[in-house]
Short mmCIF file of C-alpha atoms in Angstrom, two decimals:
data_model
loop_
_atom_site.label_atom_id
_atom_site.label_comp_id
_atom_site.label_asym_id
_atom_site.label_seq_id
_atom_site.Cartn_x
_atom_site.Cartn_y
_atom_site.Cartn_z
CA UNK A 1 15.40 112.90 9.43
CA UNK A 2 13.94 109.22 8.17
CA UNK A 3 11.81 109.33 5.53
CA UNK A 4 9.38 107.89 3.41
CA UNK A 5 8.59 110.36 0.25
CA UNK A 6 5.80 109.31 -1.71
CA UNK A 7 5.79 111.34 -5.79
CA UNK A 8 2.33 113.18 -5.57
CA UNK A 9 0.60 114.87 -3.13
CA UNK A 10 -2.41 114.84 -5.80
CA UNK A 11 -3.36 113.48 -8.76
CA UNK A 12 -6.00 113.60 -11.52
CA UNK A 13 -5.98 110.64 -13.80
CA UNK A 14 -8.68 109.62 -16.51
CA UNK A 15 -10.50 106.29 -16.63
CA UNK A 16 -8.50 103.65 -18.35
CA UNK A 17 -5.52 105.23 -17.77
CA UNK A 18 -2.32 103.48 -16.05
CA UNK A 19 -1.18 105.27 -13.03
CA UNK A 20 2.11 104.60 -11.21
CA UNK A 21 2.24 105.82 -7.57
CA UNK A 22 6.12 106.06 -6.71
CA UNK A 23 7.73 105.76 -3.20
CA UNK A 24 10.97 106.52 -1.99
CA UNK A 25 12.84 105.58 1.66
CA UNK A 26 15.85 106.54 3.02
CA UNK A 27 16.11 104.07 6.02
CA UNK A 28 17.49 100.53 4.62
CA UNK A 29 13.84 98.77 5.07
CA UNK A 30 13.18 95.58 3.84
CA UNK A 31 9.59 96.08 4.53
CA UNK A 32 7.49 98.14 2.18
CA UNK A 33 3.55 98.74 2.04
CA UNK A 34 0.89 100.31 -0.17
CA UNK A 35 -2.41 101.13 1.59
CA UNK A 36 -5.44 103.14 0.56
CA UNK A 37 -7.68 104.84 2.94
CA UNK A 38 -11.37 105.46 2.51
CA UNK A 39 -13.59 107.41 5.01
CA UNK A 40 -15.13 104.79 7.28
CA UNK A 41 -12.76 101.89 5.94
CA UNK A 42 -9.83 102.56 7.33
CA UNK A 43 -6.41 101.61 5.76
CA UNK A 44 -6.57 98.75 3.76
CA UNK A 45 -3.22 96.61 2.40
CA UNK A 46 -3.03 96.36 -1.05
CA UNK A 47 0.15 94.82 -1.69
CA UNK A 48 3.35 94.19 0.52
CA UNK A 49 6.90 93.29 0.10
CA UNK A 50 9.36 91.69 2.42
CA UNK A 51 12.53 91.51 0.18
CA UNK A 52 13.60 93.25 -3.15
CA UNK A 53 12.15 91.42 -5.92
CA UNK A 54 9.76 89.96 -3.51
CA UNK A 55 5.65 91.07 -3.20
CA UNK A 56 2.81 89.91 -1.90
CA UNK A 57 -0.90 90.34 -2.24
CA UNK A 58 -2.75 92.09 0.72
CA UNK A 59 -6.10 92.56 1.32
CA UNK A 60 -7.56 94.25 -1.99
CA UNK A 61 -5.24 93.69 -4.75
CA UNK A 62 -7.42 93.79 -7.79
CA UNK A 63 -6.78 96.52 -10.20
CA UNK A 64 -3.49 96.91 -8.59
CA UNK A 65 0.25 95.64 -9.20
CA UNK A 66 3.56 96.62 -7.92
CA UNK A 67 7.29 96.53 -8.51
CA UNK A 68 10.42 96.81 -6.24
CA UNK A 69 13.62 96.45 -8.38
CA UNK A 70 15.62 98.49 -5.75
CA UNK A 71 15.17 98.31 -2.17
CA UNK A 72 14.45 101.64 -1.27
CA UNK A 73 11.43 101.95 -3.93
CA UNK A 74 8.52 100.35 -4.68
CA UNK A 75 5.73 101.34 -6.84
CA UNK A 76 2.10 100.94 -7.20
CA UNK A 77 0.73 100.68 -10.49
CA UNK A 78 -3.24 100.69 -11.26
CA UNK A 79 -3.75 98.93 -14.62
CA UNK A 80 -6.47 100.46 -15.51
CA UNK A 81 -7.85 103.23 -13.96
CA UNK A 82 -11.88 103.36 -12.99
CA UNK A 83 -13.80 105.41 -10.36
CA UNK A 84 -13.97 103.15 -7.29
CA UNK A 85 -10.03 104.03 -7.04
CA UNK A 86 -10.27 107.32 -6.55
CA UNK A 87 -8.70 107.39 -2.39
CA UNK A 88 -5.79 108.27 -0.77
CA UNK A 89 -2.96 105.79 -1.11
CA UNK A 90 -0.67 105.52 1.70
CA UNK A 91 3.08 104.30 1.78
CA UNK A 92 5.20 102.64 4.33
CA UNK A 93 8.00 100.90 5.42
CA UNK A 94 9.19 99.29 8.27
CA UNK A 95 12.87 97.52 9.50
CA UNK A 96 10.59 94.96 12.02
CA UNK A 97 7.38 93.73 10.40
CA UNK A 98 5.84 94.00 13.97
CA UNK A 99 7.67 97.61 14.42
CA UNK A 100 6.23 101.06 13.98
CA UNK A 101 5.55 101.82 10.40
CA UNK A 102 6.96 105.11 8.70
CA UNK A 103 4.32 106.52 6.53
CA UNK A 104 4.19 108.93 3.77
CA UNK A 105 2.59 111.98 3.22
CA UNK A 106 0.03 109.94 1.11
CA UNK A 107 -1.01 110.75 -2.83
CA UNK A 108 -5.04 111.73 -3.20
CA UNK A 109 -5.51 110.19 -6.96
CA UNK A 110 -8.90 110.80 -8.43
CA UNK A 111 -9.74 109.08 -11.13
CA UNK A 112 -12.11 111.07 -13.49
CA UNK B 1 -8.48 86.84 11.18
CA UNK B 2 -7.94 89.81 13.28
CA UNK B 3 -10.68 92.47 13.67
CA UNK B 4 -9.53 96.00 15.65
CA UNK B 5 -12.28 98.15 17.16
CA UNK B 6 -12.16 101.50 17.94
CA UNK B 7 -15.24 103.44 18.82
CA UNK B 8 -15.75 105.34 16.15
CA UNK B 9 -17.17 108.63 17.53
CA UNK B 10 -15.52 111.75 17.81
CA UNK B 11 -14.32 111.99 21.97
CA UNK B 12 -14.53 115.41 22.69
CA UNK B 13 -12.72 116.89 25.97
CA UNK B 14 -11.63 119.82 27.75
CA UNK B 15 -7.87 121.06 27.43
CA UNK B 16 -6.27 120.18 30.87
CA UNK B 17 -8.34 116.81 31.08
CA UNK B 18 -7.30 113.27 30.10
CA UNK B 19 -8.23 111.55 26.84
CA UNK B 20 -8.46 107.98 27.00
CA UNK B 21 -9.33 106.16 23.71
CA UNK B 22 -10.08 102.18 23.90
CA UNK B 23 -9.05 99.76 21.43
CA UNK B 24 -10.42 96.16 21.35
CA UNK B 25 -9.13 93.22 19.46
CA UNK B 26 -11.21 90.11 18.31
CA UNK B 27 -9.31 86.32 18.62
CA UNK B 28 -6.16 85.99 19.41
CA UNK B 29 -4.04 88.15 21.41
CA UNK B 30 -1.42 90.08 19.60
CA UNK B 31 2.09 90.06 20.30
CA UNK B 32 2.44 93.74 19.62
CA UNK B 33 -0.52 96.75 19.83
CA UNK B 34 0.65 99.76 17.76
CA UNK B 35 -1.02 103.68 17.92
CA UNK B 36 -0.77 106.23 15.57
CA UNK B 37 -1.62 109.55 15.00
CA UNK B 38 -2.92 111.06 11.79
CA UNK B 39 -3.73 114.84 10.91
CA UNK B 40 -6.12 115.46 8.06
CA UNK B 41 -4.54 114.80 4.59
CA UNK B 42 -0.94 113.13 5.87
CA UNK B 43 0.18 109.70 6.70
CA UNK B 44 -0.19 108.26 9.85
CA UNK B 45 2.94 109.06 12.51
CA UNK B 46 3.94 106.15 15.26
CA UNK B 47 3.74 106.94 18.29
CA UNK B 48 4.21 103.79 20.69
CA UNK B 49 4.31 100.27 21.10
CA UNK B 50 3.22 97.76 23.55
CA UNK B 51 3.80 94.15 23.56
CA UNK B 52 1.79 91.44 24.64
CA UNK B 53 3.97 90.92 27.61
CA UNK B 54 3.47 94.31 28.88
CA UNK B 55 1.22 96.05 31.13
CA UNK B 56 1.86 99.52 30.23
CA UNK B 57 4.36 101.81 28.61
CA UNK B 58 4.25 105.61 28.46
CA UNK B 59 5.94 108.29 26.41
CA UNK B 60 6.54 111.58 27.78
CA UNK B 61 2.21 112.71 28.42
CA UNK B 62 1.17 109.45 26.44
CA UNK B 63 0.49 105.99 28.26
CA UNK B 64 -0.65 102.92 26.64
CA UNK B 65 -1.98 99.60 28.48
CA UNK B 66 -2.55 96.24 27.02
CA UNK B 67 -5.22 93.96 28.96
CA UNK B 68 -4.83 90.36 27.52
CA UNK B 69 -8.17 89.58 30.00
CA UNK B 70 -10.32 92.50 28.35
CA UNK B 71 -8.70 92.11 24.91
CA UNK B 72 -8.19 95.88 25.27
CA UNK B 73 -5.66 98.25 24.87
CA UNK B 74 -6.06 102.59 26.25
CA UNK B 75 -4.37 104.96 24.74
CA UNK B 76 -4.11 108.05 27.15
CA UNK B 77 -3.26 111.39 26.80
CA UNK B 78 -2.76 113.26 30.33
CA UNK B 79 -2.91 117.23 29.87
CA UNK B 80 -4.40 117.49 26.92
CA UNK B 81 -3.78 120.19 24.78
CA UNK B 82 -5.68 121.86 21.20
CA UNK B 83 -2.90 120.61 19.20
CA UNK B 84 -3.52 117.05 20.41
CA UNK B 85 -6.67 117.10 18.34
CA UNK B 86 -6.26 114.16 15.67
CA UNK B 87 -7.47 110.86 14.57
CA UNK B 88 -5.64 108.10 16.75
CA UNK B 89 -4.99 104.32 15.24
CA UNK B 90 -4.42 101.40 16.75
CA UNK B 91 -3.11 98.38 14.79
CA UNK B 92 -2.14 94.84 15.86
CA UNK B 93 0.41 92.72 14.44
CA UNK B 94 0.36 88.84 15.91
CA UNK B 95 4.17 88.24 14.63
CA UNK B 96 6.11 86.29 11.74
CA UNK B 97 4.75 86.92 8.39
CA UNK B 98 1.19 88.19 9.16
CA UNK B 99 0.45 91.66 8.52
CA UNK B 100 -0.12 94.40 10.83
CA UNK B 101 -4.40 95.45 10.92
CA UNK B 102 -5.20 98.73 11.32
CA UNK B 103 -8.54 100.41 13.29
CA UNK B 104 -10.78 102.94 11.43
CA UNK B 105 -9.70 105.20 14.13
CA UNK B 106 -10.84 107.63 16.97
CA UNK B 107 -11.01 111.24 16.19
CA UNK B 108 -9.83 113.78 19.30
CA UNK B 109 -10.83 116.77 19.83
CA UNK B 110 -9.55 118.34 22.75
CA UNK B 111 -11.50 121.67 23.51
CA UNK B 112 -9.62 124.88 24.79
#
């Protein structure tokens, strides 16, 4: 069965602290995502990536970088923790950009 | 840029009955409509596709239609059932390099 594992189920950082959010597929995507969902929001794209090596900013990028050395893994890092990121952060990945997207189980990070 | 709209109250309905859940889109048409299903605390899970060309497609007790006149797409669910109660997302993606926009979502709750 395809999947897309994301590290953490939860997580309880401290202000100022860097936090890398790791995700894993097993289908041969190009096509990788980070979203977070809020209540009321919705998801919201963070940062994308279309390639190995290659990433773009989404819709709410600041406080936020990423890295995708290998193809099956890329990985959301928050520079700096603070408050306002506490959220679920969703990952995803997709063969066809216009294709369904496989999701993962999502990481709850609250920042403390 | 793209806005998706999905009414935002819970639809509550009797097991047996139909659930239909609307989705409208703001500008330009999309060349594909996406909907998703989410449980509380996991990712979202694809469930069909429609593109821009077609009317309707259906999956097993699922149908979706895309109206290019209303700028709508329904998302029904013929004999509903208890454990068809979830939040259901509908995204749009309008092809090449933009990105897929996601709806806050409609939460189901289907009554036995």
């Amino acid at each position: 069965d395809v999947k897309v594992t994301q590290s953490s189920r939860y997580l309880v950082k401290r202000t100022g602290e860097k936090v890398f959010l790791e995700c894993v597929q097993d289908m041969d995507h190009e096509n990788m995502f980070w979203y977070r969902q809020d209540p009321g929001l919705g998801l919201r794209l963070i940062y994308f990536s279309y390639d190995v090596k290659m990433k773009e900013k989404g819709d709410i990028p600041e406080g936020y970088s990423v890295s995708r050395e290998k193809k099956e893994r890329f990985s959301l890092i928050l520079e700096s923790a603070s408050t306002n990121q506490t959220s679920m952060y969703l990952c995803a990945s997709t063969t066809d950009r216009g294709g369904g997207y496989t999701f993962g189980s999502g990481t709850r990070l609250t920042v403390v | 840029s793209q806005k998706i709209e999905q009414n935002s109250e819970a639809l509550n309905i009797q097991e047996g009955k139909t659930a239909t859940l609307t989705c409208n889109y703001t500008n330009y048409s999309p060349a594909y409509l996406q909907w998703y299903r989410q449980d509380p605390g996991r990712g979202p899970v694809f469930l069909l596709l429609i593109r821009e060309n077609e009317k309707e497609k259906r999956k097993e007790r699922l149908k979706v239609t895309f109206d290019t006149t209303l700028k709508q797409s329904l998302f029904h669910i013929t004999a509903s059932q208890p454990a068809d109660s979830a939040t259901y997302l509908c995204a749009s993606y309008s092809g090449g390099y933009q990105k897929v926009t996601f709806g806050i979502g409609t939460k189901l709750q289907v009554i036995p």
